[in-house]
XYZ file of C-alpha atoms in Angstrom:
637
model
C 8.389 23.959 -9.232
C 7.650 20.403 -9.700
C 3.934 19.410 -10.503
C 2.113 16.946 -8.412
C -0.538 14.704 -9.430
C -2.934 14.091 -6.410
C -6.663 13.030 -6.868
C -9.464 15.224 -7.315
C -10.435 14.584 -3.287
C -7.122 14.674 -2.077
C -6.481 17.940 -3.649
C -9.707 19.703 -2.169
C -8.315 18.829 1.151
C -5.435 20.802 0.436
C -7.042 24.110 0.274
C -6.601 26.363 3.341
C -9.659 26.779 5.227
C -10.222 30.179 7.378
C -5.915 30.868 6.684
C -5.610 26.583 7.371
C -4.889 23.768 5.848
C -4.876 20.611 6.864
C -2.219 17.908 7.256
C -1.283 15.913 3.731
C 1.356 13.209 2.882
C 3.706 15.972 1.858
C 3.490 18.608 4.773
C 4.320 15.493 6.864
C 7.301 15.039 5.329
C 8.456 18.306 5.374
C 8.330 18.671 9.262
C 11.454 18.801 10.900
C 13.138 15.608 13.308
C 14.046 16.617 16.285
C 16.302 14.619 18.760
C 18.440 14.984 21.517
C 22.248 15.288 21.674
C 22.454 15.813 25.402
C 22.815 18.249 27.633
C 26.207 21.177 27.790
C 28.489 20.289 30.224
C 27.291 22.959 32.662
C 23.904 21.346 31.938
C 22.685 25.160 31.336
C 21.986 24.122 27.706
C 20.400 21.284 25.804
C 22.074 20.179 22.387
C 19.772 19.331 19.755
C 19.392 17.901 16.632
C 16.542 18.954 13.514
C 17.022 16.309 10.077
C 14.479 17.578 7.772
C 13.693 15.111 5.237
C 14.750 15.992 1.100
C 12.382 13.762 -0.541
C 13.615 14.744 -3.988
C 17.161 13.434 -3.120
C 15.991 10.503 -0.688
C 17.572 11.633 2.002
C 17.473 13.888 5.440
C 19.683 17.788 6.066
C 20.931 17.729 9.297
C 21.289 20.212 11.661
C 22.472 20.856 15.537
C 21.347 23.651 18.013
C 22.203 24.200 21.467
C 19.529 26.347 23.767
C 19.382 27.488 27.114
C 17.432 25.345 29.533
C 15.513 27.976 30.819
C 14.092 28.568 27.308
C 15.731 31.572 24.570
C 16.428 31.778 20.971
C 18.664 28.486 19.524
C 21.995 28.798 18.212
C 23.676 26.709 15.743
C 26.458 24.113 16.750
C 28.959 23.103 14.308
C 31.116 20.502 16.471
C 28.389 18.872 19.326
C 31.424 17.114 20.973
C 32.901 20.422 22.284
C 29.623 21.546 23.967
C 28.713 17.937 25.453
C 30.556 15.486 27.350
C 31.579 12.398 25.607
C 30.467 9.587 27.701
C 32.677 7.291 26.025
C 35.957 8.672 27.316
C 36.848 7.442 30.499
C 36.918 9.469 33.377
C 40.418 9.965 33.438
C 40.281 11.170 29.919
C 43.013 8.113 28.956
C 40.891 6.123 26.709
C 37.981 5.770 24.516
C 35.292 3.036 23.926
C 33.673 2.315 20.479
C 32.400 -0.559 18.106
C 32.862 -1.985 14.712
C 32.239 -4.757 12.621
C 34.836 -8.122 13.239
C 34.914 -10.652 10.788
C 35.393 -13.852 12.703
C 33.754 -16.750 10.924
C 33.646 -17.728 7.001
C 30.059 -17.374 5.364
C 30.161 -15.767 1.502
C 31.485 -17.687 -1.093
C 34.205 -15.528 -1.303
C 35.811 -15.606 1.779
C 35.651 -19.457 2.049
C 37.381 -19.738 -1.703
C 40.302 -17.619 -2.675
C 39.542 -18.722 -6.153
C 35.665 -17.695 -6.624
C 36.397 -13.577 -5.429
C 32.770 -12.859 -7.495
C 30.634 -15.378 -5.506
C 27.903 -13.941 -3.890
C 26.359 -16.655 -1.810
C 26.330 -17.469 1.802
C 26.784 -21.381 3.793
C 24.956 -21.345 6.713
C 24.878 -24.231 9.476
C 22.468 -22.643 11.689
C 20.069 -20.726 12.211
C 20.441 -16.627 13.183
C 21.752 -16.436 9.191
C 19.649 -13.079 8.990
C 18.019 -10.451 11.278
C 15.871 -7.899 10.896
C 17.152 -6.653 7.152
C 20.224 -8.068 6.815
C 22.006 -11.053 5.909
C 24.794 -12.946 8.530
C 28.396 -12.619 6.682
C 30.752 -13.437 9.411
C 30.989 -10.131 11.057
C 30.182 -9.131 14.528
C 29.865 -5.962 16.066
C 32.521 -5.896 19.031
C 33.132 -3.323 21.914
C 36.929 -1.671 21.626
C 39.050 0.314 23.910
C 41.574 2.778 22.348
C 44.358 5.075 24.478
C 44.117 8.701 24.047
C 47.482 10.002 22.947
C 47.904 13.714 21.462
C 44.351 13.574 21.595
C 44.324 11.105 19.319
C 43.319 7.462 19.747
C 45.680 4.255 18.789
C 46.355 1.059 19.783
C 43.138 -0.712 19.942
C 41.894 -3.100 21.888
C 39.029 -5.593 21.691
C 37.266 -5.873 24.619
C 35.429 -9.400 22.938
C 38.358 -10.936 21.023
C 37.341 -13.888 19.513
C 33.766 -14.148 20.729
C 31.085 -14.881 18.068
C 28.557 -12.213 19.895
C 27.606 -8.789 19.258
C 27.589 -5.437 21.323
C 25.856 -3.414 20.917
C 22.583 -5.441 20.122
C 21.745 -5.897 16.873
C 19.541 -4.681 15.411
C 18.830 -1.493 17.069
C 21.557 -1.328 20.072
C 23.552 1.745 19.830
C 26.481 3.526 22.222
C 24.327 2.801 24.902
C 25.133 -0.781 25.062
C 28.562 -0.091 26.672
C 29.358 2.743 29.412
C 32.582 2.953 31.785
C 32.075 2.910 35.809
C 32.587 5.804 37.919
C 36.021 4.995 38.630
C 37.039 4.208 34.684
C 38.035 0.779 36.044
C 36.011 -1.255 34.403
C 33.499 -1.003 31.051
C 30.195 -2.679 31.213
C 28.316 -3.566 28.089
C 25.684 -5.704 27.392
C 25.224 -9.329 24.908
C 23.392 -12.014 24.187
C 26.134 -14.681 24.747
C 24.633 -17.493 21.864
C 25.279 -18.066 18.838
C 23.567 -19.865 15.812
C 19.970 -21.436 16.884
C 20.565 -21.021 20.043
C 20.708 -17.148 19.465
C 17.197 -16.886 17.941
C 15.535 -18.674 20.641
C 16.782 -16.700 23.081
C 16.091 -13.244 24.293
C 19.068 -13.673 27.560
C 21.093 -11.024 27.241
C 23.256 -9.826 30.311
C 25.368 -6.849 31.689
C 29.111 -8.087 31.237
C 31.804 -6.505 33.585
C 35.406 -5.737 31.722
C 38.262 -4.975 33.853
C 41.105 -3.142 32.807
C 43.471 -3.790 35.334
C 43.616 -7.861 34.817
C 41.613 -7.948 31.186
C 39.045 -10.685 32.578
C 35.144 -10.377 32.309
C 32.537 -11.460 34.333
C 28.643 -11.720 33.810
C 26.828 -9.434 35.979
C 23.524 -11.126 35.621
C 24.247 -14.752 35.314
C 20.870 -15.596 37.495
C 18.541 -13.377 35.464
C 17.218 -15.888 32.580
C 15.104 -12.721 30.302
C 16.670 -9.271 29.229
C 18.935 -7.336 30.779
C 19.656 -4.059 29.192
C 19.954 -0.312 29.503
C 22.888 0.048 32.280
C 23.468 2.797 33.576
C 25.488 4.386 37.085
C 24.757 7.104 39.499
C 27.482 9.871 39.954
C 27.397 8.042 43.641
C 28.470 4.717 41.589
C 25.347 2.824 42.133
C 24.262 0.741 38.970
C 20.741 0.625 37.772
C 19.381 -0.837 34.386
C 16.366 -2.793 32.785
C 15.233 -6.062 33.328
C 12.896 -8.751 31.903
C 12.700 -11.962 33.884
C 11.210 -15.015 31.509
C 13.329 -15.934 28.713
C 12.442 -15.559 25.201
C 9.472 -13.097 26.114
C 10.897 -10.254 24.634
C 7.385 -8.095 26.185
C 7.574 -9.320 29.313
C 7.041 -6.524 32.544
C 10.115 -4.423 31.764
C 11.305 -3.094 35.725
C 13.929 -1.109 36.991
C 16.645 -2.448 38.709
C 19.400 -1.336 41.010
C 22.432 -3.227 42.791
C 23.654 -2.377 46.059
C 26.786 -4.614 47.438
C 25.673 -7.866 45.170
C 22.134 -7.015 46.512
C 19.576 -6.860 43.609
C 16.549 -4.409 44.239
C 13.639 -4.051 41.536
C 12.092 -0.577 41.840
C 9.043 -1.194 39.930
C 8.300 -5.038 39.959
C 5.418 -3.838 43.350
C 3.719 -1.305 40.925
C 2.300 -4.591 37.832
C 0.842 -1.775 35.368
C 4.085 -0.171 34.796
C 6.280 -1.591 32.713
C 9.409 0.901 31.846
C 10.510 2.299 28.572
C 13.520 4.289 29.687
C 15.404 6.299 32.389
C 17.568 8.394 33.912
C 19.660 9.173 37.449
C 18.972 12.100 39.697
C 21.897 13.797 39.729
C 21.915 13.198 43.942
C 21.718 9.566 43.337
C 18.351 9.117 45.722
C 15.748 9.153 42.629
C 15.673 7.436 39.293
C 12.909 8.868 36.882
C 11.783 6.830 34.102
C 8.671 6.712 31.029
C 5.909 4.060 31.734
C 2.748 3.566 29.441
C 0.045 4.431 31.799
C -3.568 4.383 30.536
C -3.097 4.904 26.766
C -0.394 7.252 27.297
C 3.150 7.690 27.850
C 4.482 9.281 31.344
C 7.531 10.233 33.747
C 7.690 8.986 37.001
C 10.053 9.374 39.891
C 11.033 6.699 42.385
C 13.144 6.503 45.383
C 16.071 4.049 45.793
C 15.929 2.976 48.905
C 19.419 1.976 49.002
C 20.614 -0.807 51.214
C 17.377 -1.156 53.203
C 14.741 -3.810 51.994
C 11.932 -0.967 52.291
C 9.397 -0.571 49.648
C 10.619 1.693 46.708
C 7.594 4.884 46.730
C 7.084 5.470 42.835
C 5.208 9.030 42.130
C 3.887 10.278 38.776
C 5.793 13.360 37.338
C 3.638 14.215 34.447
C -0.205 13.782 33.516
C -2.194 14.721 29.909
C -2.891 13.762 26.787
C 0.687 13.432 25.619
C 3.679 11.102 25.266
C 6.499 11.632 27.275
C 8.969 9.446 24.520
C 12.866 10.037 26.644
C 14.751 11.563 29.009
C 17.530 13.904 28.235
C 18.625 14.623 31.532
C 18.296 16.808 34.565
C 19.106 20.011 35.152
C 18.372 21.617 38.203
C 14.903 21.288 39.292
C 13.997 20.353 35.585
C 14.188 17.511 33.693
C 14.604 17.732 29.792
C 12.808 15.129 27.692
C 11.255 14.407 24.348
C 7.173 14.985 24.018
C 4.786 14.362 21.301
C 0.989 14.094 21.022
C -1.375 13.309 17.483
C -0.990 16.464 16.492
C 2.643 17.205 17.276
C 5.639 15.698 16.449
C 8.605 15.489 18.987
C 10.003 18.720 20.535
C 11.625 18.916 23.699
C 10.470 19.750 26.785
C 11.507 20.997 30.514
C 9.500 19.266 33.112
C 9.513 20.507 36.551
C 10.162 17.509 38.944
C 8.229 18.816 41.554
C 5.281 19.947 39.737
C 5.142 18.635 36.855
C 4.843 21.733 34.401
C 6.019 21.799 31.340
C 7.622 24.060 29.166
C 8.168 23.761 25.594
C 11.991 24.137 24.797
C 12.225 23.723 20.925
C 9.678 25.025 18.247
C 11.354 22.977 15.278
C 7.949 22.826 13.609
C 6.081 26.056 15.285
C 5.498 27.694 11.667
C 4.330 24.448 9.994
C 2.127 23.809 13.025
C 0.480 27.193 13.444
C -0.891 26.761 9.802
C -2.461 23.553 10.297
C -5.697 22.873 11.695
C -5.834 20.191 14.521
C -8.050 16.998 15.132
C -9.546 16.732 18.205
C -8.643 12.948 20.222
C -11.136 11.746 23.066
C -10.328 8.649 25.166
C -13.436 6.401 25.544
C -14.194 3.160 27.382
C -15.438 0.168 25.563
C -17.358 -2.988 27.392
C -15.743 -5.802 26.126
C -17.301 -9.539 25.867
C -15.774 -10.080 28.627
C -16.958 -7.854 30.518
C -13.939 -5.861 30.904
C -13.446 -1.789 30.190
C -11.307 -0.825 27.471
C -9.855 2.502 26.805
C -10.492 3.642 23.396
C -8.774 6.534 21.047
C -10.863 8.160 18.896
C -10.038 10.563 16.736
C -12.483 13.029 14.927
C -11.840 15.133 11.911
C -10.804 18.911 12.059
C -13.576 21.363 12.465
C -16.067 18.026 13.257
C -19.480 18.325 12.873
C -21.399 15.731 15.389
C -24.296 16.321 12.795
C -22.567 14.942 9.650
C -21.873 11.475 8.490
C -18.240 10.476 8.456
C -16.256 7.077 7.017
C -14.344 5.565 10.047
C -11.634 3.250 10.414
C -10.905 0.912 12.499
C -6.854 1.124 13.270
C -4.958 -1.718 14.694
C -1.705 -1.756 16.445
C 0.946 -4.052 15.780
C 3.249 -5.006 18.229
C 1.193 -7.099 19.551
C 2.789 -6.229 22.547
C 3.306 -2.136 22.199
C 1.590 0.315 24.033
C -1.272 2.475 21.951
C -0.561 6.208 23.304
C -0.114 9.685 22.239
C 2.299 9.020 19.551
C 2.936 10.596 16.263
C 4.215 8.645 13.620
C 5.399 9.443 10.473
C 3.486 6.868 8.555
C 0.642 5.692 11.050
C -0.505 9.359 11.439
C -3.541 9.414 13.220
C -3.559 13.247 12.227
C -3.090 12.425 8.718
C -5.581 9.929 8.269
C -8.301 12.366 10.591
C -7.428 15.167 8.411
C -8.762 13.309 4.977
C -12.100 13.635 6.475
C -11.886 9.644 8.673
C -12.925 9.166 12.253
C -10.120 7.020 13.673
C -11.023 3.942 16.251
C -7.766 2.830 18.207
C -8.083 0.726 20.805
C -6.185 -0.193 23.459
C -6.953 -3.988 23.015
C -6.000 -7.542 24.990
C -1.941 -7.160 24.384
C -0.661 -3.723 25.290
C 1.107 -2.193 28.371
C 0.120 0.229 30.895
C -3.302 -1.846 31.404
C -1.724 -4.800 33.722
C 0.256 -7.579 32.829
C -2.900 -9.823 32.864
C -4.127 -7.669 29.860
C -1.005 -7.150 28.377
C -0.146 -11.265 28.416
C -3.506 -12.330 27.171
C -3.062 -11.743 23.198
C 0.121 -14.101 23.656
C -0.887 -18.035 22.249
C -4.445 -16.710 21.232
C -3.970 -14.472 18.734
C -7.339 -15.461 16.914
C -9.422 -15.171 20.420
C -10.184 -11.691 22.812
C -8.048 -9.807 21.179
C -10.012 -9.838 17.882
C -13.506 -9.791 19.949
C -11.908 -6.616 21.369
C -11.606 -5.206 17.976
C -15.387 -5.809 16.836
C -16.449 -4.108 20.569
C -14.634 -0.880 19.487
C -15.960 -0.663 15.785
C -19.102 -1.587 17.335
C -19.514 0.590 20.250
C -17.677 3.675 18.264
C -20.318 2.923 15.144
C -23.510 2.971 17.177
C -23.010 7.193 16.982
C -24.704 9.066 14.677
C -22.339 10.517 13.324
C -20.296 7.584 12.233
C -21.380 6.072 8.514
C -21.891 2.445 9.265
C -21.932 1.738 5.152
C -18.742 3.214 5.083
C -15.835 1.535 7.314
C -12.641 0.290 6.507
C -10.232 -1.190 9.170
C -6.279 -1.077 8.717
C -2.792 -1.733 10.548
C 0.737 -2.993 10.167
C 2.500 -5.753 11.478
C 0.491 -7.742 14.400
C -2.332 -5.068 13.186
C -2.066 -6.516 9.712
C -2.082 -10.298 10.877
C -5.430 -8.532 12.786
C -6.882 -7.398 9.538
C -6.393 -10.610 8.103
C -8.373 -12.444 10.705
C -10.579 -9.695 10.522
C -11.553 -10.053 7.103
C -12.788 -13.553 7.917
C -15.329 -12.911 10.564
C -16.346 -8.731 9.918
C -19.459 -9.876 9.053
C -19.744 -7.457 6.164
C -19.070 -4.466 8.591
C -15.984 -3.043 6.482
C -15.797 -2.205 2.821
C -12.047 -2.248 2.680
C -8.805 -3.660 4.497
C -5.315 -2.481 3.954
C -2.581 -4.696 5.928
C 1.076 -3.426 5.549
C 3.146 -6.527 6.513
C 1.296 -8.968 8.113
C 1.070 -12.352 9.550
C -0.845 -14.285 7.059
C 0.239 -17.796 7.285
C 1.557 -19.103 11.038
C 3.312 -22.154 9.655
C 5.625 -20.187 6.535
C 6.004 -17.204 9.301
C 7.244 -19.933 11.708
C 9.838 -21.149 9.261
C 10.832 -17.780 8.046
C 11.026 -15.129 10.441
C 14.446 -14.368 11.918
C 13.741 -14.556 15.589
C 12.304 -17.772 16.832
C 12.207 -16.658 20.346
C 8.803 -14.713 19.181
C 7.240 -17.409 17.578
C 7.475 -20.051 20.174
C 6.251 -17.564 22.750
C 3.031 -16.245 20.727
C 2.438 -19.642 19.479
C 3.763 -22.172 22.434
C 5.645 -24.147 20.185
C 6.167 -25.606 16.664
C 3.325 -26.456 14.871
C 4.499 -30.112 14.117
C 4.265 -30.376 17.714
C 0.796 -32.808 17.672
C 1.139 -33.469 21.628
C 0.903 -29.249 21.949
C -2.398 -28.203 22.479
C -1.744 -24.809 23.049
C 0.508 -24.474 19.606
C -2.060 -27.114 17.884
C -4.794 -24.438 18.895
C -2.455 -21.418 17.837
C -1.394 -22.869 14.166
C -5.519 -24.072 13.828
C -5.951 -19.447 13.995
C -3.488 -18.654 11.378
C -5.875 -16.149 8.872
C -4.579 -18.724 5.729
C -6.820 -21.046 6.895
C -10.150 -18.668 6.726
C -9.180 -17.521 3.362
C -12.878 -19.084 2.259
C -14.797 -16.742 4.210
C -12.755 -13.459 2.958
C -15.326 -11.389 0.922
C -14.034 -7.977 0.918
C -11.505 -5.532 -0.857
C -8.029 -5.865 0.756
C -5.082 -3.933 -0.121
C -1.434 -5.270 0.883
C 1.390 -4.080 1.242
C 5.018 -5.686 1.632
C 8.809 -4.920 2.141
C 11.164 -7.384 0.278
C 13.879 -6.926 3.315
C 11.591 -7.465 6.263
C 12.797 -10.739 7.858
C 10.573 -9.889 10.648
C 7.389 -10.810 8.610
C 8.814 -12.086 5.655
C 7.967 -11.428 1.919
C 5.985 -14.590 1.511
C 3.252 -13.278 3.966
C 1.832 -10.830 1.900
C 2.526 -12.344 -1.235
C 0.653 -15.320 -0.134
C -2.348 -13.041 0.976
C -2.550 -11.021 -2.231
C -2.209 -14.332 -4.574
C -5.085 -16.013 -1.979
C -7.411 -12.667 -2.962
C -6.616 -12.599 -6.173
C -7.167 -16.280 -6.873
C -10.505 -16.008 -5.123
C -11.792 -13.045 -6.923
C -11.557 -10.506 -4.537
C -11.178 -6.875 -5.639
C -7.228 -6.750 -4.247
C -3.936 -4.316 -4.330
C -0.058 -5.097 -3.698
C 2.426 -2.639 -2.711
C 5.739 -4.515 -2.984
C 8.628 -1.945 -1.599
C 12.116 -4.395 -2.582
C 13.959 -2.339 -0.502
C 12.316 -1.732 2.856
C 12.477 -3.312 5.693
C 9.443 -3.822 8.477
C 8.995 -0.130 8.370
C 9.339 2.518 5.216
C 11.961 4.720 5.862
C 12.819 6.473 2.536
C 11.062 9.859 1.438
C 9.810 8.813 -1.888
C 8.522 5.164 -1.017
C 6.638 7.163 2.104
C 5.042 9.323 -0.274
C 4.233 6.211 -2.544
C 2.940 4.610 0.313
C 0.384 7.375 1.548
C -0.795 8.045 -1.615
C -1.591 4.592 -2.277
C -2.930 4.469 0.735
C -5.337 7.227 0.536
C -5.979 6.812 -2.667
C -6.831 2.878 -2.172
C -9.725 4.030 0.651
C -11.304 6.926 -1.463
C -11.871 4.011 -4.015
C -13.421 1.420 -1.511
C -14.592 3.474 1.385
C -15.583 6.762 0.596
């Protein structure tokens, strides 16, 4: 057995309590992943996948179940593909979509000089010459067509020759991207038609129509300026799909959409707090049920297509309770079969009964774990605002809480800053995790996330320094008035837009914390303007470029980047940074730690060179929770 090397405290909280223990770094990653494959093709089964994480070897074991949709005992599947259809084989069974990489344009040293096959740098012209973690090269991910023959496929065919645009999207589009129609005619996929600067400004992608028969393509959505994404047909052959309307608001109100003879209907654009994460067909072609955040949670709703006729679409709630409803799987039956997690459980699937709404859990990947850990308790509250507005409020208390102790708290802020603030359990952000090392958790639902309104959700955008932080202060405030919160001892943390909010924080707490720990954030608006890989973000959030002098809106933007407050920061702050996040690049936090540093502030880097935005290997998780943990029992508790 290896030996571990935790702190004193962290150690104590390992014992079991009462034949318990509660949640550390390294139970967490020892739980089990579970995610759908689909359902059999009788749809009396669901397919499943479980990757349970090695951290010793950096890397996940994988392995697929199929069980019966009426619940049972899982059995092990070796080949997936002969249990569930494979949607990318035409309905004829005569061909087969997929994707790969095309190199179409000359970017490395190497491939523009025969003579220099060692070079290892890159001549750009334009912008777009990274994304998310990686650099441009040349390639481009195209959609291909390949005949079946002795069930085998040959002969393919690029459905994109030539074209400088990717499908699926990078840098998280998948097989989803592209489908075939009912009739196998035609394949549908979806792009963002730009290239170069034009690309990163932009967040117009559309649904493109191939057709076999005469090998031309046409644009679907040619009128729709904002996202269009997700398509998907009924067995009836009606198409539905998402759809943002403003271009390069990549949170705009996400609706449903269906087409009926040319004629566009949006199913969800009447209801303005629900903006859709995902859906599916009813298998008679008259409902679509999708996931909505809906009052700090995430839910599954059922609407009516009401076909041809102009009528008003009736939208019904499936599903109510503390709880995420994260995807759909599919229907079988009366049930649908979806993804669920809540703080204290990590995704299993579920059986939801359309009608009623009960649920049934399906999968018990983590039962054993589970059973032997003790819970925290989460409580939705409402916060006045300074604005006199309500805000809904997580808060979540240690296990076995004692109203009549004194507990450290933190204040947790979301990034985003558009994302919704639900039930989720993350395997980093773990509100259960952080509970369980004796914090009370604040997370609130503040100016900037859906399932509130678009009004609330569109406010953070171009005033990043103004409600949104106030909002932040009302929760700490409201939460701390309780006795049993220790006022001496509160730290506030968060990643991404939540560690931009930590900076700004730090400038105007008014000695209310005694630590801050941002993990990639914003820092300094004019080096993340001329960074960051996708502009379209920027010059929504800020309005514009900051050498824009005739912008008042960007001119008041630029004047709330946290670099400028740097003067008033008086307070431990720990930072961490991924060297491949283009997203919020690497000079963000290195700027913040060398601005603490340089002002005497009691200060901590975490530099991870090879993660992106997120941390996604076992080892550098670990690193990062125990640095984490231990970096709050040094300034907070």
């Amino acid at each position: 057995m290896k030996k571990t090397i935790l702190s004193a405290s962290l150690f104590l909280l390992t014992l079991p309590i009462f034949g318990q223990s509660v949640l550390t770094p390294e139970k967490l990653w020892q739980l089990g992943r579970v995610s759908a494959v689909g359902l059999s093709k009788d749809k009396k089964s669901v397919v499943y996948s479980v990757s349970t994480p090695d951290v010793s070897e950096n890397k996940s074991n994988r392995k697929t179940y199929m069980i019966a949709v009426g619940g049972g005992q899982p059995v092990e599947v070796t080949d997936p593909a002969t249990v569930v259809p494979d949607e990318k084989i035409s309905p004829d069974g005569r061909f087969k979509l997929h994707h790969k990489a095309v190199k179409l344009s000359k970017i490395t040293g190497k491939d523009r000089y025969a003579d220099l096959p060692k070079s290892d740098g890159y001549v750009y012209t334009s912008l777009d010459y990274r994304h998310w973690d990686t650099w441009r090269d040349g390639s481009y991910d195209h959609v291909f067509l390949s005949k079946i023959v002795d069930g085998k496929t040959a002969e393919d065919l690029d459905l994109m020759a030539g074209e400088q645009f990717d499908c699926p999207q990078k840098p998280f589009g998948g097989g989803e991207d592209y489908i075939w129609s009912p009739d196998g005619k035609k394949v549908l996929y979806v792009s963002k038609k730009k290239t170069g600067t034009d690309y990163t400004v932009s967040t117009n992608t559309d649904l493109y129509e191939y057709d076999l028969e005469s090998g031309t393509t046409r644009n679907l959505t040619p009128d729709n300026a904002g996202y269009d994404v997700a398509p998907a047909y009924s067995k009836q052959g009606t198409l539905a799909w998402l759809q943002m309307k403003r271009d390069g608001y990549e949170a705009d109100k996400q609706d449903l959409v269906v087409l009926h003879n040319g004629a566009r209907l949006n199913l969800t654009g009447h209801r303005d707090e629900l903006h859709v994460e995902s859906f599916v067909w009813a298998d008679n072609g008259q409902f679509l049920y999708f996931t909505a955040p809906i009052d700090g949670t995430l839910q599954l709703f059922e609407v009516k297509d009401p076909g041809r006729t102009r009528m008003m679409p009736v939208i019904r709630q499936i599903t109510r309770g503390d709880f995420d409803v994260n995807g759909i799987v599919g229907q079988s039956g009366n049930l649908l079969v979806v993804s669920r997690a809540d703080m204290n459980h990590a995704p299993e699937l579920f059986t939801a009964d359309i009608a009623s709404g009960k649920m049934t859990q399906l999968t018990h990947a983590n039962q054993s774990a589970v059973a032997n850990l003790r819970p925290v308790k989460t409580e939705r509250i409402w916060v006045p605002t300074t604005d006199q507005k309500k805000m809904l409020t997580w808060v979540i208390y240690p296990p076995d809480f004692d109203p009549a102790k004194k507990y450290p708290t933190l204040l947790y802020c979301q990034g985003g800053p558009q994302s919704a603030l639900t039930q989720f359990y993350s395997f980093r952000w773990n509100f259960q995790l952080m509970a369980s090392q004796g914090y009370i958790i604040v997370a609130p639902n503040r100016r900037g996330m859906p399932g509130h309104g678009t009004e609330w959700n569109e406010q953070v955008s171009k005033d990043w320094g103004g409600q949104v932080i106030k909002d932040y202060l009302s929760a700490i405030d409201h939460v701390s008035a309780q006795p049993y919160v220790d006022k001496n001892r509160l730290g506030c943390v968060g990643a991404s837009f939540g560690g931009f909010s930590v900076f700004a924080l730090a400038a105007v707490h008014e000695k209310r914390f005694k630590s801050f720990i941002s993990h990639d954030g914003v820092f300094d608006f004019r080096s993340m303007y001329g960074t960051t890989d996708e502009m379209f973000f920027e010059n929504w959030e800020k309005g514009g470029p900051y050498w824009d002098k005739q912008n008042a809106v960007a001119q008041r933007s630029f004047s709330q980047s946290p670099s400028n407050f740097v003067d008033k920061w008086d307070t431990p702050i720990y930072i961490i940074q991924g060297g491949k996040d283009y997203r919020v690049p690497i000079e963000q936090g290195l700027q913040a730690f060398q601005a603490a540093q340089l002002r005497g502030i009691k200060s901590k880097l975490l530099y991870l060179p090879d993660e992106n935005h997120w941390v996604l290997t076992g080892q550098n998780a670990l690193l990062w929770h125990r640095e984490f943990f231990g970096w709050l029992e040094e300034t907070v508790k």
